[in-house]
Amino acid sequence: MKIAPELTKLTFLHGTKFHTWEESMSSLPHHMHSFSESRVMTLFKRNQQQKWVIYNQTHMSRAFPSGTRIDSSNFSPILAWSAGCQMAALNIQTPDEALFVNGGRFRENGGVGYVLKPSILMMKEEIEPRSTHLKVKILSGSCLPKPKGLSFGECINPYVKITLFDCHDGKEVYSSQATKAVFNNGFSPIWNFEDTFHLDVKNSSVAVMQFTVWNKNSLPKDDEVIASASVPISCMRQGIRSVQLFDENMTRSGAFDFASLLVLVTIEHGQAEI
């Protein structure tokens, strides 16, 4: 589609169609590619992610949800991030796991809207991402609200689900583990009798861990989300840590003002990241 020259003068980034990486690398720095999530998957299946990494060192690129997502659901931005993609466009009107993962990534520097990409993605040669082994133990909770922050109803039966969003060998990797429920206690539930969760992180530069507190009901399908928090693995620190929890709109207000988890984290780094 032809674009009026008067319009292109008003825009900083000029969208161009992708043909070959050689042609893309010779284009002007403000020329940008946009890839659908299916095209992102295709690039990785064809082992072209390193060429995309090199392109993103001098140009901008954008990934966006597939047009088949008529329910406005989201795709995980992890794979695009691992190639150095600067913009992973999501449907912000849909509070799903992918949006929470994205929120955790951009909360790491105070939510200013910009996060430096990992140094490993600025290298010309392909370097194996740093791996990390995490041991996480959920100790307790504090001031956990009822589902949707309601001020009435029965006492909740909270349990915590840990989900790791990661990528390895050009594929997205997910793993989840959960505690048992603590019945009739949302004010100060204690889980320190639980076993420690072990998580093998393949790409600690872009991986994100999500803590989600659920309310257990008589039927598993009726369990309700209470609150959640997403933490980039690169921001995880050893020791006993307080994890602030957020509502479905990723805000802390009202009943969520003081909601938090107390966790014990042990980190065992693998290959060093340059």
Tab-separated table of C-alpha atoms in Angstrom:
chain	number	residue	atom	x	y	z
A	1	MET	CA	0.000	0.000	0.000
A	2	LYS	CA	1.373	3.405	-0.949
A	3	ILE	CA	1.765	5.907	1.867
A	4	ALA	CA	1.512	9.649	1.379
A	5	PRO	CA	4.968	11.312	1.621
A	6	GLU	CA	3.448	13.943	3.912
A	7	LEU	CA	2.547	11.193	6.392
A	8	THR	CA	5.945	9.489	6.312
A	9	LYS	CA	7.607	12.801	7.194
A	10	LEU	CA	5.601	12.871	10.424
A	11	THR	CA	6.673	9.412	11.575
A	12	PHE	CA	10.067	8.492	13.005
A	13	LEU	CA	9.917	4.754	12.266
A	14	HIS	CA	9.117	3.755	8.707
A	15	GLY	CA	7.553	0.299	8.333
A	16	THR	CA	9.024	-1.844	5.552
A	17	LYS	CA	8.283	-5.322	4.252
A	18	PHE	CA	10.761	-8.067	5.074
A	19	HIS	CA	12.408	-9.918	2.176
A	20	THR	CA	15.910	-11.002	3.180
A	21	TRP	CA	18.159	-10.144	6.120
A	22	GLU	CA	20.850	-8.902	3.738
A	23	GLU	CA	18.436	-6.389	2.248
A	24	SER	CA	17.162	-5.416	5.698
A	25	MET	CA	20.657	-4.772	7.055
A	26	SER	CA	21.390	-2.376	4.178
A	27	SER	CA	18.244	-0.331	4.843
A	28	LEU	CA	18.220	2.950	6.745
A	29	PRO	CA	18.339	2.647	10.563
A	30	HIS	CA	14.841	4.117	10.975
A	31	HIS	CA	13.302	1.491	8.680
A	32	MET	CA	11.458	-1.050	10.826
A	33	HIS	CA	10.001	-4.543	10.342
A	34	SER	CA	6.799	-5.801	11.973
A	35	PHE	CA	6.366	-9.571	12.447
A	36	SER	CA	3.231	-11.426	13.486
A	37	GLU	CA	3.647	-14.038	16.223
A	38	SER	CA	3.369	-16.805	13.598
A	39	ARG	CA	6.182	-15.192	11.594
A	40	VAL	CA	8.282	-15.023	14.759
A	41	MET	CA	7.811	-18.768	15.234
A	42	THR	CA	8.751	-19.369	11.584
A	43	LEU	CA	11.979	-17.382	11.926
A	44	PHE	CA	13.000	-19.515	14.894
A	45	LYS	CA	12.024	-22.773	13.192
A	46	ARG	CA	14.285	-21.799	10.283
A	47	ASN	CA	17.143	-21.012	12.720
A	48	GLN	CA	17.204	-17.361	11.686
A	49	GLN	CA	17.066	-15.942	15.216
A	50	GLN	CA	20.759	-14.966	15.241
A	51	LYS	CA	20.314	-12.951	12.042
A	52	TRP	CA	17.372	-11.256	13.713
A	53	VAL	CA	19.546	-10.525	16.764
A	54	ILE	CA	22.155	-8.851	14.526
A	55	TYR	CA	19.463	-6.858	12.705
A	56	ASN	CA	18.033	-5.628	16.005
A	57	GLN	CA	21.418	-4.246	17.026
A	58	THR	CA	21.094	-1.456	14.466
A	59	HIS	CA	17.383	-1.432	13.584
A	60	MET	CA	14.018	-1.665	15.312
A	61	SER	CA	11.494	-4.460	14.991
A	62	ARG	CA	8.049	-5.133	16.334
A	63	ALA	CA	6.124	-8.336	17.079
A	64	PHE	CA	2.342	-8.406	17.350
A	65	PRO	CA	-0.452	-10.933	18.084
A	66	SER	CA	-1.858	-13.031	15.274
A	67	GLY	CA	-4.991	-11.794	13.565
A	68	THR	CA	-6.716	-15.053	14.501
A	69	ARG	CA	-6.818	-13.963	18.167
A	70	ILE	CA	-10.331	-12.578	17.831
A	71	ASP	CA	-10.766	-12.841	21.614
A	72	SER	CA	-7.913	-10.312	22.081
A	73	SER	CA	-5.771	-12.898	23.880
A	74	ASN	CA	-2.005	-12.495	23.897
A	75	PHE	CA	1.118	-14.345	22.842
A	76	SER	CA	4.136	-14.716	25.094
A	77	PRO	CA	6.758	-12.030	24.318
A	78	ILE	CA	9.622	-14.216	25.623
A	79	LEU	CA	10.695	-15.571	22.211
A	80	ALA	CA	10.711	-12.136	20.564
A	81	TRP	CA	12.684	-10.696	23.481
A	82	SER	CA	15.296	-13.438	23.131
A	83	ALA	CA	16.007	-12.156	19.596
A	84	GLY	CA	16.379	-8.560	20.768
A	85	CYS	CA	12.994	-7.403	19.460
A	86	GLN	CA	12.409	-3.957	20.967
A	87	MET	CA	8.610	-3.876	20.781
A	88	ALA	CA	6.297	-6.780	21.596
A	89	ALA	CA	2.800	-5.381	21.090
A	90	LEU	CA	0.140	-6.926	23.336
A	91	ASN	CA	-3.598	-6.513	23.832
A	92	ILE	CA	-3.473	-4.509	27.058
A	93	GLN	CA	-7.241	-4.840	27.500
A	94	THR	CA	-6.842	-8.567	28.248
A	95	PRO	CA	-5.324	-9.370	31.679
A	96	ASP	CA	-3.820	-12.772	30.902
A	97	GLU	CA	-0.501	-14.453	31.764
A	98	ALA	CA	1.374	-12.939	28.820
A	99	LEU	CA	0.372	-9.418	29.852
A	100	PHE	CA	1.497	-10.079	33.443
A	101	VAL	CA	4.851	-11.366	32.168
A	102	ASN	CA	5.252	-8.203	30.116
A	103	GLY	CA	4.312	-6.068	33.120
A	104	GLY	CA	6.961	-7.769	35.257
A	105	ARG	CA	9.672	-7.128	32.679
A	106	PHE	CA	8.966	-3.399	32.479
A	107	ARG	CA	8.518	-2.987	36.227
A	108	GLU	CA	12.177	-3.812	36.869
A	109	ASN	CA	13.360	-0.204	36.523
A	110	GLY	CA	10.402	1.572	38.061
A	111	GLY	CA	8.032	1.280	35.115
A	112	VAL	CA	9.531	4.086	33.025
A	113	GLY	CA	8.620	2.219	29.836
A	114	TYR	CA	12.139	1.370	28.655
A	115	VAL	CA	14.433	-1.522	29.603
A	116	LEU	CA	17.929	-2.077	28.262
A	117	LYS	CA	18.280	-5.328	26.356
A	118	PRO	CA	20.748	-7.896	27.791
A	119	SER	CA	24.390	-7.362	26.808
A	120	ILE	CA	24.491	-10.846	25.274
A	121	LEU	CA	22.148	-9.571	22.524
A	122	MET	CA	24.621	-6.865	21.529
A	123	MET	CA	27.381	-9.343	20.593
A	124	LYS	CA	28.159	-10.045	16.944
A	125	GLU	CA	28.939	-13.705	17.598
A	126	GLU	CA	26.344	-16.141	18.889
A	127	ILE	CA	26.826	-16.832	22.598
A	128	GLU	CA	25.073	-19.494	24.634
A	129	PRO	CA	22.655	-17.814	27.096
A	130	ARG	CA	23.431	-18.053	30.774
A	131	SER	CA	21.606	-20.851	32.561
A	132	THR	CA	20.516	-20.674	36.189
A	133	HIS	CA	19.202	-23.164	38.704
A	134	LEU	CA	16.717	-21.698	41.163
A	135	LYS	CA	15.433	-23.137	44.392
A	136	VAL	CA	12.300	-21.363	45.578
A	137	LYS	CA	10.387	-21.988	48.778
A	138	ILE	CA	7.107	-20.219	49.557
A	139	LEU	CA	7.200	-19.338	53.246
A	140	SER	CA	4.109	-17.274	53.979
A	141	GLY	CA	1.620	-14.690	52.771
A	142	SER	CA	0.383	-11.442	54.236
A	143	CYS	CA	-2.916	-9.561	53.884
A	144	LEU	CA	-4.135	-11.622	50.945
A	145	PRO	CA	-7.469	-10.220	49.709
A	146	LYS	CA	-10.495	-12.122	48.579
A	147	PRO	CA	-10.932	-12.718	44.821
A	148	LYS	CA	-11.422	-9.414	42.964
A	149	GLY	CA	-10.675	-7.584	46.216
A	150	LEU	CA	-14.177	-8.122	47.640
A	151	SER	CA	-14.748	-7.028	51.234
A	152	PHE	CA	-17.316	-9.734	52.008
A	153	GLY	CA	-17.569	-13.499	51.726
A	154	GLU	CA	-15.975	-16.527	53.340
A	155	CYS	CA	-12.330	-16.834	54.327
A	156	ILE	CA	-10.139	-17.846	51.413
A	157	ASN	CA	-8.112	-21.035	50.972
A	158	PRO	CA	-4.961	-19.702	49.298
A	159	TYR	CA	-2.300	-21.653	47.439
A	160	VAL	CA	0.564	-20.379	45.308
A	161	LYS	CA	1.379	-21.416	41.748
A	162	ILE	CA	4.851	-20.724	40.361
A	163	THR	CA	5.211	-20.572	36.563
A	164	LEU	CA	8.502	-20.153	34.711
A	165	PHE	CA	8.348	-18.554	31.248
A	166	ASP	CA	11.577	-19.384	29.436
A	167	CYS	CA	13.000	-20.274	26.006
A	168	HIS	CA	15.509	-22.868	24.826
A	169	ASP	CA	16.690	-24.054	21.404
A	170	GLY	CA	14.351	-21.638	19.659
A	171	LYS	CA	11.264	-22.791	21.544
A	172	GLU	CA	9.240	-21.357	24.396
A	173	VAL	CA	9.442	-23.408	27.594
A	174	TYR	CA	6.890	-23.363	30.401
A	175	SER	CA	6.875	-25.143	33.748
A	176	SER	CA	4.514	-24.805	36.713
A	177	GLN	CA	4.468	-26.005	40.307
A	178	ALA	CA	2.052	-25.285	43.135
A	179	THR	CA	1.860	-25.423	46.912
A	180	LYS	CA	-0.914	-27.026	48.896
A	181	ALA	CA	-3.778	-24.857	50.079
A	182	VAL	CA	-3.927	-23.254	53.495
A	183	PHE	CA	-7.564	-23.301	54.546
A	184	ASN	CA	-9.474	-20.390	56.051
A	185	ASN	CA	-6.525	-18.026	56.323
A	186	GLY	CA	-5.910	-15.121	53.988
A	187	PHE	CA	-4.392	-12.825	56.600
A	188	SER	CA	-1.178	-14.746	57.343
A	189	PRO	CA	-1.069	-18.190	55.652
A	190	ILE	CA	2.120	-20.206	56.198
A	191	TRP	CA	3.540	-22.702	53.691
A	192	ASN	CA	7.004	-23.309	55.169
A	193	PHE	CA	6.254	-27.001	55.547
A	194	GLU	CA	6.273	-27.319	51.757
A	195	ASP	CA	9.109	-28.839	49.730
A	196	THR	CA	11.461	-26.535	47.866
A	197	PHE	CA	10.658	-25.980	44.164
A	198	HIS	CA	13.561	-26.559	41.755
A	199	LEU	CA	13.604	-24.659	38.446
A	200	ASP	CA	16.155	-24.952	35.645
A	201	VAL	CA	16.294	-21.659	33.766
A	202	LYS	CA	17.802	-21.933	30.269
A	203	ASN	CA	17.896	-18.244	29.294
A	204	SER	CA	18.093	-16.141	32.433
A	205	SER	CA	18.402	-12.922	30.396
A	206	VAL	CA	14.769	-12.980	29.272
A	207	ALA	CA	13.049	-15.606	31.460
A	208	VAL	CA	10.340	-14.456	33.863
A	209	MET	CA	8.870	-16.154	36.933
A	210	GLN	CA	5.248	-15.592	37.824
A	211	PHE	CA	3.807	-16.017	41.323
A	212	THR	CA	0.030	-16.441	41.296
A	213	VAL	CA	-2.121	-16.813	44.407
A	214	TRP	CA	-5.275	-18.854	43.915
A	215	ASN	CA	-8.312	-19.512	46.080
A	216	LYS	CA	-9.042	-23.244	46.264
A	217	ASN	CA	-12.682	-24.318	45.937
A	218	SER	CA	-14.355	-27.697	46.116
A	219	LEU	CA	-13.917	-28.201	42.369
A	220	PRO	CA	-10.541	-27.381	40.696
A	221	LYS	CA	-12.300	-25.690	37.776
A	222	ASP	CA	-13.867	-23.237	40.231
A	223	ASP	CA	-10.537	-22.053	41.684
A	224	GLU	CA	-10.195	-18.261	41.512
A	225	VAL	CA	-7.175	-16.035	40.956
A	226	ILE	CA	-6.536	-13.714	43.887
A	227	ALA	CA	-3.363	-11.829	42.965
A	228	SER	CA	-0.103	-12.252	41.072
A	229	ALA	CA	3.380	-10.876	40.494
A	230	SER	CA	5.903	-11.440	37.698
A	231	VAL	CA	9.630	-11.142	38.392
A	232	PRO	CA	12.370	-11.306	35.721
A	233	ILE	CA	14.951	-13.959	36.566
A	234	SER	CA	17.663	-11.322	36.082
A	235	CYS	CA	16.093	-9.419	38.998
A	236	MET	CA	15.840	-12.396	41.363
A	237	ARG	CA	18.052	-12.116	44.449
A	238	GLN	CA	19.106	-14.709	46.986
A	239	GLY	CA	17.718	-14.901	50.492
A	240	ILE	CA	14.342	-14.267	52.064
A	241	ARG	CA	12.461	-11.824	49.838
A	242	SER	CA	9.120	-10.061	49.931
A	243	VAL	CA	7.131	-10.282	46.678
A	244	GLN	CA	4.527	-7.553	46.263
A	245	LEU	CA	1.292	-8.802	44.704
A	246	PHE	CA	-0.899	-7.024	42.148
A	247	ASP	CA	-4.536	-7.221	41.062
A	248	GLU	CA	-5.687	-8.186	37.554
A	249	ASN	CA	-5.014	-4.645	36.354
A	250	MET	CA	-1.428	-4.843	37.670
A	251	THR	CA	-2.063	-2.199	40.321
A	252	ARG	CA	-1.709	-2.139	44.114
A	253	SER	CA	-4.569	-0.267	45.737
A	254	GLY	CA	-7.424	-0.856	48.131
A	255	ALA	CA	-7.451	-4.484	49.281
A	256	PHE	CA	-4.141	-5.102	47.481
A	257	ASP	CA	-2.183	-2.337	49.228
A	258	PHE	CA	-0.279	-4.704	51.512
A	259	ALA	CA	-0.722	-8.092	49.809
A	260	SER	CA	2.592	-9.936	49.580
A	261	LEU	CA	4.405	-13.262	49.714
A	262	LEU	CA	7.521	-14.135	51.681
A	263	VAL	CA	9.795	-16.474	49.697
A	264	LEU	CA	13.230	-18.037	50.146
A	265	VAL	CA	15.376	-17.971	46.984
A	266	THR	CA	18.636	-19.802	46.277
A	267	ILE	CA	20.435	-19.120	42.971
A	268	GLU	CA	23.047	-21.328	41.343
A	269	HIS	CA	24.394	-19.686	38.190
A	270	GLY	CA	25.505	-21.709	35.182
A	271	GLN	CA	27.509	-20.373	32.266
A	272	ALA	CA	28.543	-16.760	32.822
A	273	GLU	CA	26.873	-14.098	30.700
A	274	ILE	CA	29.168	-11.643	28.927
